[in-house]
Amino acid sequence: MNAVVAKVLGFLVGDAQADRVVPPAGFTVRLTLFTSAAMAFLMVFALALSLASGRLAATWSSELDRGATLRLSAPPEQMAAQTAVAMAVLQTTPGVATARLLSADEQRALLAPWFGPDLPLEDLPVPQLIEITETGAGFDAAGLRLRLAAEVPGAVLDDHARWRKPLVRAAGALRALGWVSILLIGAASAAMITLAANAALAANAQVIEVLRLVGATDGYIAQAFVRRFTLRALAGAAAGVVAGLIAVLLLPSAGAEATFLTGLGFRGWHWLLPLLIAPILGAVAYWATGVAARKTLEGLT
Amino acid sequence: MIELENVAYSYGGGELLSEISLKLAPGSFHFLTGPSGAGKTTFLKLCYGALIPTAGDVHLFGQDVRAMTRDDIALSRRRIGVVHQDCRFLDHLPVAENVALPLTVAGADRLEDVANMKELLSWVGLSRRADALPPELSGGERQRAALARAVIQSPDVILADEPTGNIDWEMSQRLLTLLIELNRMGKTVMIATHDLSLIRAAKSHVQARVLRIANRRLQLAGADL
Ligand SMILES: Nc1ncnc2c1ncn2[C@@H]1O[C@H](COP(=O)(O)OP(=O)(O)O)[C@@H](O)[C@H]1O
Ligand SMILES: [Mg+2]
């Protein structure tokens, strides 16, 4: 481990003399700087998107577990009888795992955000709520509605699982898309750095030839180019990450109630993830220039 | 040191060089002559591993060039100093750094070399041009800088390809003197040139063998020079 760290540090600090053998910064090097900055900036957003849609998918699927709700409205004197019928219907419906009457306290808690805590529930024609959980196979919502319509006309089945499922799927797909984007941005960076490195190698063909004639090994020549491009990619990516994080911080926030759009950002330790972008892009540049340099050098006599 | 055995070379058309055998003994001094286009540069390239013979064997310091890796070839160039016909430099670095380049790439440039470097530059008469960039040098200065670069690592063999190609007589005399001095220090020297008067001028100072490329073959030139 220490040896690896020493090697990486040695590479970063480098051999000042070896650096000078390649002519100072050309156009390609500046392009590399810009490209890496732009790519890192985009990566910050792709990462924020993936993490936010991941959180959304998690929230929605935890709500999914609550299954469905039956809302029963009836004149007060019939309420008890209708409730009993509804419970009987539910208990004989295949696919319903449990059916539970919500207590008055629970109903009050649900309504409190809208009506305040001291709601006199007993005096109001508030519907009775029955919480249903499904078995893995789920129940036939249309069939249940038909039976309820016949036996308990005042019952409304609120099947939130049904409409949330596609949303959870969509959020999951969005998260996958985010990760695919991150991979694509990484691959595009590798491609662009390879092009830039190839351009630099071609522009410096005479330098390479002279170095080879005076006894430089391929490793030495490659290193001179690889180091330059890796450092530029690192510096560019670091600038891009900083810009991306500032942009994310400046996004308007809706606090705890954040919906998807306002929830785009990082939470907790996720703030550490963007810090990995610059080293990763640096490693991509190191690898891409190394491959490009070795390929070019092997083609020479 | 450098051995050629029944070597032939062709760039793709017919054979340019055929049936060439030669052993460069340590401390020897050779001239290589022949008309322009005879294959002198090609022959020297075979001698420092830049070209692989199309037939026959070349051994550099006992190693068969065909079995040598790219790194082996690179390392062998630290023992063979070459003055190229078209002396190429790193145009963005001053003369002194260009001359020291073989040490730089070998990772061997140390502080004590600075003194050697000064001595070497004054030996080739470039002390005052040390900070100039290569494109600012005259033809003769380039040739001398190339010679300094070829010898800075104290190689065993020095191959010079038309080292007096585009410089005046007086300057080529000076260069020749430098090469003869190197030979007296024990270096093996081979100079490719089509300039017969240079060979004649050398003959009185050093015991030189003269090789001539004619009809694709390498011949030992007689006393007709
Ligand atoms: N890279 C090459 N490809 C094809 N032909 C070449 C190449 N280099 C040299 N030649 C040809 O080989 C012949 C010998 O070239 P060279 O060795 O440079 O001769 P010299 O140095 O004696 O003038 C010339 O006819 C030249 O055109
Ligand atoms: Mg020639």
XYZ file of C-alpha atoms and ligand atoms in Angstrom:
554
model
C 0.000 0.000 0.000
C 2.739 2.449 1.015
C 4.694 1.459 -2.059
C 1.689 2.281 -4.248
C 1.227 5.643 -2.566
C 4.921 6.389 -2.991
C 4.682 5.429 -6.650
C 1.652 7.648 -7.261
C 3.318 10.550 -5.437
C 6.527 10.014 -7.364
C 4.537 10.089 -10.577
C 2.744 13.296 -9.603
C 5.888 15.068 -8.441
C 7.781 13.655 -11.387
C 11.160 14.312 -12.871
C 11.342 17.974 -13.784
C 14.052 17.299 -16.356
C 12.064 14.523 -18.037
C 9.102 16.884 -18.297
C 11.106 19.334 -20.324
C 11.859 16.925 -23.143
C 8.314 17.328 -24.470
C 7.722 20.860 -25.770
C 5.621 23.028 -23.470
C 1.828 23.046 -23.511
C 0.324 22.812 -26.953
C -3.255 23.313 -28.023
C -4.137 19.671 -27.326
C -3.147 20.037 -23.706
C -5.489 22.984 -23.242
C -8.256 21.003 -24.933
C -7.661 18.187 -22.481
C -7.950 20.620 -19.610
C -11.256 21.972 -20.913
C -12.706 18.564 -21.830
C -11.943 17.060 -18.443
C -13.459 20.055 -16.683
C -16.653 19.793 -18.742
C -16.847 16.029 -18.276
C -16.344 16.278 -14.524
C -19.040 18.971 -14.324
C -21.470 16.691 -16.190
C -20.496 13.757 -14.026
C -21.404 15.678 -10.882
C -24.919 16.146 -12.247
C -25.283 12.587 -13.475
C -24.225 11.464 -10.010
C -26.695 13.816 -8.309
C -29.435 12.559 -10.614
C -28.677 8.912 -9.872
C -28.538 9.438 -6.132
C -31.722 11.551 -6.056
C -33.723 9.098 -8.143
C -32.369 6.302 -5.988
C -33.683 8.055 -2.893
C -37.014 8.644 -4.618
C -37.330 5.010 -5.632
C -36.567 3.959 -2.054
C -39.190 6.323 -0.571
C -41.853 5.284 -3.014
C -41.243 1.595 -2.668
C -41.425 1.823 1.126
C -44.830 3.439 0.668
C -45.714 0.619 -1.697
C -45.424 -1.840 1.160
C -48.441 -0.242 2.736
C -50.528 -1.779 -0.008
C -54.061 -0.414 -0.403
C -56.689 1.388 1.687
C -60.407 0.899 1.818
C -62.376 4.046 2.545
C -65.845 3.403 3.917
C -68.501 6.114 4.055
C -71.862 5.366 5.588
C -74.481 7.056 7.747
C -73.336 6.854 11.390
C -75.950 4.286 12.396
C -74.938 1.908 9.585
C -71.203 2.358 9.968
C -70.569 -0.601 12.258
C -72.600 -3.025 10.156
C -71.054 -1.873 6.853
C -67.596 -2.116 8.366
C -68.240 -5.681 9.430
C -69.452 -6.600 5.913
C -66.453 -4.921 4.331
C -64.055 -6.764 6.653
C -65.779 -10.029 5.797
C -65.458 -9.339 2.096
C -61.787 -8.453 2.462
C -60.980 -11.509 4.561
C -62.439 -13.787 1.907
C -60.666 -12.066 -0.997
C -57.739 -14.079 -2.304
C -54.539 -12.055 -2.313
C -55.369 -9.950 0.746
C -52.910 -10.791 3.478
C -54.347 -8.630 6.262
C -57.099 -6.102 6.667
C -56.954 -3.825 9.691
C -59.290 -1.162 10.922
C -57.523 2.087 11.622
C -58.271 3.289 15.156
C -59.720 6.704 15.813
C -56.330 7.905 17.057
C -54.610 6.784 13.894
C -57.215 8.508 11.740
C -56.837 11.678 13.793
C -53.082 11.566 13.248
C -53.608 11.270 9.520
C -55.939 14.255 9.442
C -54.009 16.402 11.897
C -51.836 18.088 9.250
C -54.972 19.457 7.618
C -57.371 20.093 10.477
C -55.162 20.561 13.487
C -54.630 18.234 16.436
C -57.866 18.723 18.381
C -60.185 17.335 15.776
C -63.504 16.094 17.248
C -63.512 13.080 14.979
C -66.595 11.553 16.564
C -68.771 14.517 15.567
C -67.772 14.452 11.923
C -68.871 12.154 9.108
C -65.318 10.935 8.667
C -65.006 7.739 6.640
C -63.595 4.631 8.285
C -60.232 3.560 6.852
C -59.186 -0.068 6.504
C -55.548 -0.768 5.756
C -54.978 -3.697 3.440
C -51.681 -5.469 2.848
C -51.329 -7.737 -0.137
C -49.762 -11.110 -0.435
C -46.902 -11.420 -2.877
C -49.286 -12.354 -5.681
C -51.561 -9.371 -4.996
C -55.339 -9.251 -5.316
C -57.604 -8.625 -8.276
C -58.550 -4.979 -7.714
C -61.281 -4.899 -10.371
C -62.967 -8.034 -8.969
C -62.780 -6.663 -5.412
C -64.367 -3.385 -6.544
C -67.274 -5.295 -8.137
C -67.915 -7.294 -4.965
C -67.661 -4.188 -2.803
C -70.076 -2.308 -5.081
C -72.611 -5.093 -4.619
C -72.229 -5.627 -0.858
C -70.862 -2.345 0.579
C -71.850 0.466 -1.766
C -70.169 3.138 0.382
C -66.696 1.580 0.091
C -63.986 3.003 -2.144
C -60.834 1.017 -2.773
C -57.786 3.239 -2.937
C -55.166 1.044 -4.526
C -52.070 3.240 -4.270
C -49.739 0.354 -4.999
C -51.095 0.200 -8.515
C -50.268 3.745 -9.470
C -47.058 3.924 -7.495
C -45.484 0.851 -9.020
C -44.839 2.499 -12.419
C -43.414 5.517 -10.594
C -41.032 3.348 -8.645
C -40.060 1.671 -11.898
C -39.548 5.063 -13.526
C -37.398 6.290 -10.660
C -35.378 3.073 -10.844
C -34.925 3.521 -14.581
C -33.868 7.129 -14.056
C -31.259 5.992 -11.578
C -29.969 3.375 -14.032
C -29.875 6.051 -16.721
C -27.807 8.231 -14.415
C -25.251 5.487 -13.892
C -25.147 4.714 -17.613
C -24.515 8.431 -18.218
C -21.630 8.348 -15.753
C -20.111 5.389 -17.580
C -20.634 7.091 -20.944
C -19.059 10.318 -19.717
C -16.085 8.301 -18.463
C -15.780 6.466 -21.775
C -16.140 9.711 -23.746
C -13.383 11.260 -21.620
C -11.139 8.304 -22.374
C -11.890 8.658 -26.082
C -11.227 12.377 -26.159
C -8.048 12.130 -24.131
C -6.870 9.350 -26.453
C -7.512 11.601 -29.464
C -5.698 14.491 -27.814
C -2.789 12.246 -26.830
C -2.560 10.851 -30.348
C -2.563 14.366 -31.764
C 0.201 15.350 -29.338
C 2.221 12.241 -30.159
C 1.865 12.941 -33.894
C 2.779 16.613 -33.450
C 5.861 15.562 -31.494
C 7.008 12.833 -33.860
C 10.406 14.496 -34.231
C 10.838 14.822 -30.480
C 10.079 11.126 -30.085
C 12.530 10.232 -32.840
C 15.319 12.282 -31.275
C 14.662 10.779 -27.844
C 14.747 7.293 -29.304
C 18.011 8.001 -31.142
C 19.734 9.125 -27.959
C 18.714 5.927 -26.170
C 15.397 6.723 -24.451
C 13.303 3.650 -23.748
C 9.631 3.542 -24.750
C 8.717 3.693 -21.077
C 10.609 6.957 -20.609
C 9.078 8.589 -23.682
C 5.564 7.373 -22.861
C 5.888 8.615 -19.286
C 6.693 12.136 -20.422
C 3.414 12.296 -22.354
C 1.312 10.292 -19.896
C 2.336 12.481 -16.988
C 1.485 15.668 -18.804
C -1.952 14.473 -19.900
C -2.801 12.870 -16.568
C -1.942 16.035 -14.675
C -3.990 18.180 -17.065
C -6.960 15.801 -16.840
C -6.695 15.810 -13.029
C -6.530 19.590 -12.851
C -9.379 20.045 -15.335
C -11.558 17.480 -13.577
C -10.919 19.062 -10.182
C -12.030 22.443 -11.521
C -15.101 20.832 -13.115
C -16.072 19.080 -9.878
C -15.770 22.280 -7.891
C -17.935 24.123 -10.435
C -20.457 21.257 -10.448
C -20.698 21.168 -6.657
C -21.183 24.915 -6.485
C -23.973 24.605 -9.067
C -25.616 21.812 -7.053
C -25.360 23.883 -3.864
C -27.011 26.814 -5.616
C -29.993 24.707 -6.696
C -33.112 25.852 -4.790
C -33.952 23.449 -1.975
C -37.380 22.597 -0.586
C -35.971 21.035 2.557
C -37.334 17.805 3.990
C -40.415 17.791 1.784
C -38.218 17.777 -1.299
C -39.840 16.335 -4.356
C -37.827 14.995 -7.222
C -36.772 18.221 -8.933
C -35.899 20.120 -5.790
C -34.341 17.013 -4.247
C -31.518 16.931 -6.822
C -28.372 17.081 -4.763
C -26.292 15.129 -2.292
C -27.215 13.979 1.212
C -24.876 13.023 4.015
C -21.874 10.954 3.022
C -22.944 11.167 -0.619
C -21.152 14.510 -0.650
C -17.930 12.510 -0.651
C -18.751 10.716 -3.906
C -18.086 13.677 -6.254
C -14.606 13.927 -4.728
C -13.808 10.618 -6.427
C -14.524 12.053 -9.893
C -11.204 13.875 -10.394
C -9.016 10.913 -9.359
C -11.117 8.593 -11.522
C -10.829 10.865 -14.568
C -7.108 11.184 -13.835
C -6.810 7.406 -13.829
C -8.788 7.231 -17.072
C -6.386 9.752 -18.651
C -3.370 7.841 -17.326
C -4.641 4.634 -18.841
C -5.793 6.176 -22.159
C -2.547 8.111 -22.794
C -0.468 5.107 -21.780
C -2.221 2.905 -24.328
C -2.003 5.605 -27.033
C 1.699 6.245 -26.369
C 2.685 2.584 -26.334
C 0.764 1.970 -29.544
C 2.442 4.901 -31.305
C 5.912 3.999 -30.054
C 5.643 0.365 -31.078
C 4.943 1.547 -34.625
C 8.332 3.290 -34.808
C 11.732 1.812 -35.656
C 31.485 -5.003 -30.572
C 29.526 -4.716 -33.790
C 29.504 -7.753 -36.048
C 27.837 -8.176 -39.418
C 27.678 -11.606 -40.975
C 26.672 -12.036 -44.577
C 24.183 -9.205 -44.171
C 21.840 -8.033 -46.903
C 19.364 -5.192 -46.815
C 16.552 -4.143 -49.110
C 14.010 -1.347 -48.639
C 11.482 -3.386 -50.582
C 12.835 -3.182 -54.112
C 16.026 -4.983 -55.070
C 18.820 -5.505 -52.550
C 20.692 -2.324 -51.724
C 23.432 -4.125 -49.791
C 24.446 -7.768 -50.176
C 26.839 -10.238 -48.573
C 28.305 -7.780 -46.121
C 30.522 -9.108 -43.362
C 32.453 -6.940 -40.968
C 33.764 -7.036 -37.426
C 34.434 -3.720 -35.750
C 37.354 -4.309 -33.396
C 37.694 -2.130 -30.275
C 39.843 0.921 -30.891
C 39.730 0.635 -34.678
C 39.207 3.588 -37.001
C 37.173 3.092 -40.177
C 36.125 5.264 -43.046
C 33.101 4.207 -45.047
C 32.911 5.678 -48.490
C 30.969 5.322 -51.694
C 28.938 7.515 -53.995
C 25.831 9.200 -52.733
C 22.967 6.709 -52.642
C 25.317 3.723 -52.322
C 23.875 2.843 -48.936
C 26.276 4.352 -46.381
C 23.524 5.649 -44.146
C 21.689 2.348 -44.482
C 24.836 0.482 -43.492
C 25.314 2.613 -40.381
C 21.658 2.127 -39.421
C 22.248 -1.616 -39.557
C 25.202 -1.071 -37.246
C 23.166 0.666 -34.535
C 20.051 -1.448 -34.731
C 17.784 1.103 -36.415
C 17.301 -1.373 -39.260
C 17.036 -5.134 -39.066
C 18.894 -6.909 -41.908
C 16.701 -8.657 -44.474
C 19.256 -11.470 -44.565
C 22.260 -12.427 -42.467
C 22.960 -11.573 -38.819
C 23.966 -8.459 -36.943
C 25.313 -8.727 -33.418
C 25.600 -5.700 -31.148
C 27.845 -6.363 -28.168
C 27.216 -10.062 -28.591
C 23.437 -9.793 -28.895
C 21.592 -10.768 -32.052
C 19.564 -7.714 -33.134
C 16.671 -9.912 -34.166
C 16.367 -11.186 -30.604
C 16.677 -7.704 -29.061
C 13.609 -5.974 -27.654
C 12.921 -2.296 -28.301
C 14.347 -1.559 -24.875
C 17.486 -3.581 -25.624
C 18.013 -1.483 -28.755
C 17.438 1.706 -26.754
C 19.973 0.575 -24.148
C 22.544 -0.368 -26.802
C 22.359 3.224 -28.079
C 23.882 4.288 -24.800
C 27.040 2.412 -25.864
C 26.991 3.557 -29.490
C 27.224 7.286 -30.069
C 25.778 8.291 -33.403
C 26.296 11.554 -35.263
C 23.401 11.564 -37.703
C 23.575 12.928 -41.197
C 20.666 15.257 -40.443
C 21.531 16.252 -36.886
C 18.170 16.525 -35.180
C 17.716 18.192 -31.838
C 14.916 19.118 -29.500
C 14.377 22.606 -30.828
C 12.783 23.923 -27.642
C 15.783 23.105 -25.462
C 19.112 24.998 -25.437
C 22.236 23.389 -26.874
C 23.630 22.416 -23.463
C 20.483 20.453 -22.578
C 20.406 18.854 -25.993
C 23.982 17.718 -25.605
C 23.120 16.292 -22.181
C 19.999 14.566 -23.482
C 21.508 11.043 -23.563
C 22.284 11.431 -19.847
C 18.841 12.845 -19.136
C 16.994 9.967 -20.753
C 19.290 7.483 -19.038
C 18.374 9.132 -15.737
C 22.074 9.692 -15.200
C 22.445 13.468 -15.255
C 24.095 14.457 -12.033
C 25.663 17.579 -10.676
C 29.257 16.521 -11.326
C 28.363 16.227 -14.992
C 27.971 19.998 -15.168
C 31.746 20.364 -15.077
C 32.197 17.622 -17.681
C 29.571 19.320 -19.767
C 31.462 22.639 -19.745
C 34.631 20.848 -20.718
C 32.887 18.965 -23.506
C 31.295 22.101 -24.931
C 34.604 23.949 -24.953
C 36.234 20.904 -26.559
C 33.830 21.202 -29.492
C 34.094 25.002 -29.355
C 30.497 25.670 -28.350
C 31.023 27.199 -24.886
C 29.541 30.493 -25.914
C 26.602 28.876 -27.705
C 25.515 26.727 -24.744
C 22.297 28.670 -24.207
C 21.381 29.044 -27.868
C 18.500 27.079 -29.323
C 19.381 24.536 -32.030
C 17.604 26.413 -34.849
C 19.928 29.352 -34.166
C 23.050 27.291 -34.866
C 25.050 27.255 -38.091
C 25.578 23.979 -39.957
C 29.037 23.474 -38.466
C 27.848 24.269 -34.963
C 25.055 21.734 -35.348
C 27.538 19.074 -36.453
C 29.763 19.771 -33.459
C 26.823 19.809 -31.058
C 25.764 16.458 -32.526
C 29.267 15.100 -31.943
C 29.263 16.345 -28.349
C 25.888 14.682 -27.811
C 27.170 11.453 -29.331
C 30.135 11.240 -26.966
C 28.716 12.600 -23.705
C 27.879 9.148 -22.388
C 31.388 7.994 -23.195
C 30.197 5.307 -25.634
C 32.436 2.497 -26.833
C 31.691 3.131 -30.487
C 31.137 6.352 -32.419
C 29.400 6.202 -35.770
C 29.433 9.462 -37.714
C 27.347 9.830 -40.847
C 28.773 12.560 -43.127
C 29.819 14.612 -40.093
C 31.432 17.144 -42.395
C 28.524 17.156 -44.806
C 27.716 20.819 -45.045
C 30.583 22.628 -43.408
C 33.692 24.261 -44.791
C 37.081 22.628 -45.007
C 38.574 24.257 -41.952
C 35.631 23.229 -39.795
C 35.685 19.685 -41.126
C 39.378 19.492 -40.233
C 38.501 20.456 -36.687
C 35.787 17.841 -36.498
C 38.098 15.206 -37.874
C 40.680 16.145 -35.260
C 38.055 15.693 -32.548
C 37.182 12.225 -33.869
C 40.850 11.251 -34.062
C 41.300 12.399 -30.460
C 38.400 10.209 -29.433
C 40.001 7.257 -31.203
C 43.245 7.895 -29.324
C 41.178 7.698 -26.117
C 40.283 4.174 -27.153
C 36.943 4.646 -28.878
C 36.044 2.710 -31.980
C 35.251 5.185 -34.729
C 33.529 4.809 -38.077
C 33.013 7.797 -40.348
C 30.827 7.621 -43.425
C 31.813 10.200 -45.999
C 32.029 10.666 -49.723
C 34.732 13.287 -49.227
C 37.983 11.585 -50.243
C 40.159 14.549 -49.303
C 38.970 14.171 -45.730
C 40.154 10.564 -45.755
C 43.494 11.606 -47.184
C 43.827 14.278 -44.520
C 43.180 11.718 -41.799
C 45.609 9.126 -43.058
C 48.648 10.979 -41.816
C 47.260 11.172 -38.257
C 45.625 7.837 -37.701
C 45.792 4.287 -38.937
C 42.464 4.040 -40.672
C 40.872 1.293 -42.712
C 38.856 2.528 -45.661
C 35.769 0.562 -46.649
C 33.957 1.271 -49.877
C 30.448 0.308 -50.884
C 30.436 -0.569 -54.561
C 28.067 -2.861 -56.455
C 26.123 -3.470 -53.255
C 29.221 -5.040 -51.664
C 31.590 -3.793 -48.998
C 35.200 -3.703 -50.191
C 38.426 -2.776 -48.528
C 39.797 0.156 -50.493
C 43.463 -0.115 -51.385
C 46.229 2.416 -51.408
C 44.729 4.211 -54.376
C 43.516 7.014 -52.146
N 13.490 4.626 -45.854
C 13.790 4.337 -47.123
N 12.891 3.726 -47.916
C 13.188 3.419 -49.184
N 14.356 3.677 -49.754
C 15.306 4.280 -49.024
C 15.081 4.644 -47.672
N 16.190 5.229 -47.178
C 17.075 5.236 -48.191
N 16.566 4.662 -49.302
C 17.251 4.482 -50.579
O 18.354 3.661 -50.373
C 19.443 4.132 -51.122
C 20.644 4.321 -50.230
O 20.364 5.366 -49.315
P 21.443 5.807 -48.240
O 21.738 4.631 -47.382
O 20.903 7.011 -47.555
O 22.703 6.152 -49.125
P 23.948 7.113 -48.800
O 23.926 7.422 -47.332
O 25.126 6.328 -49.210
O 23.797 8.330 -49.648
C 18.993 5.397 -51.814
O 18.705 5.065 -53.158
C 17.765 5.795 -51.087
O 16.872 6.387 -51.964
Mg 23.708 9.100 -46.325
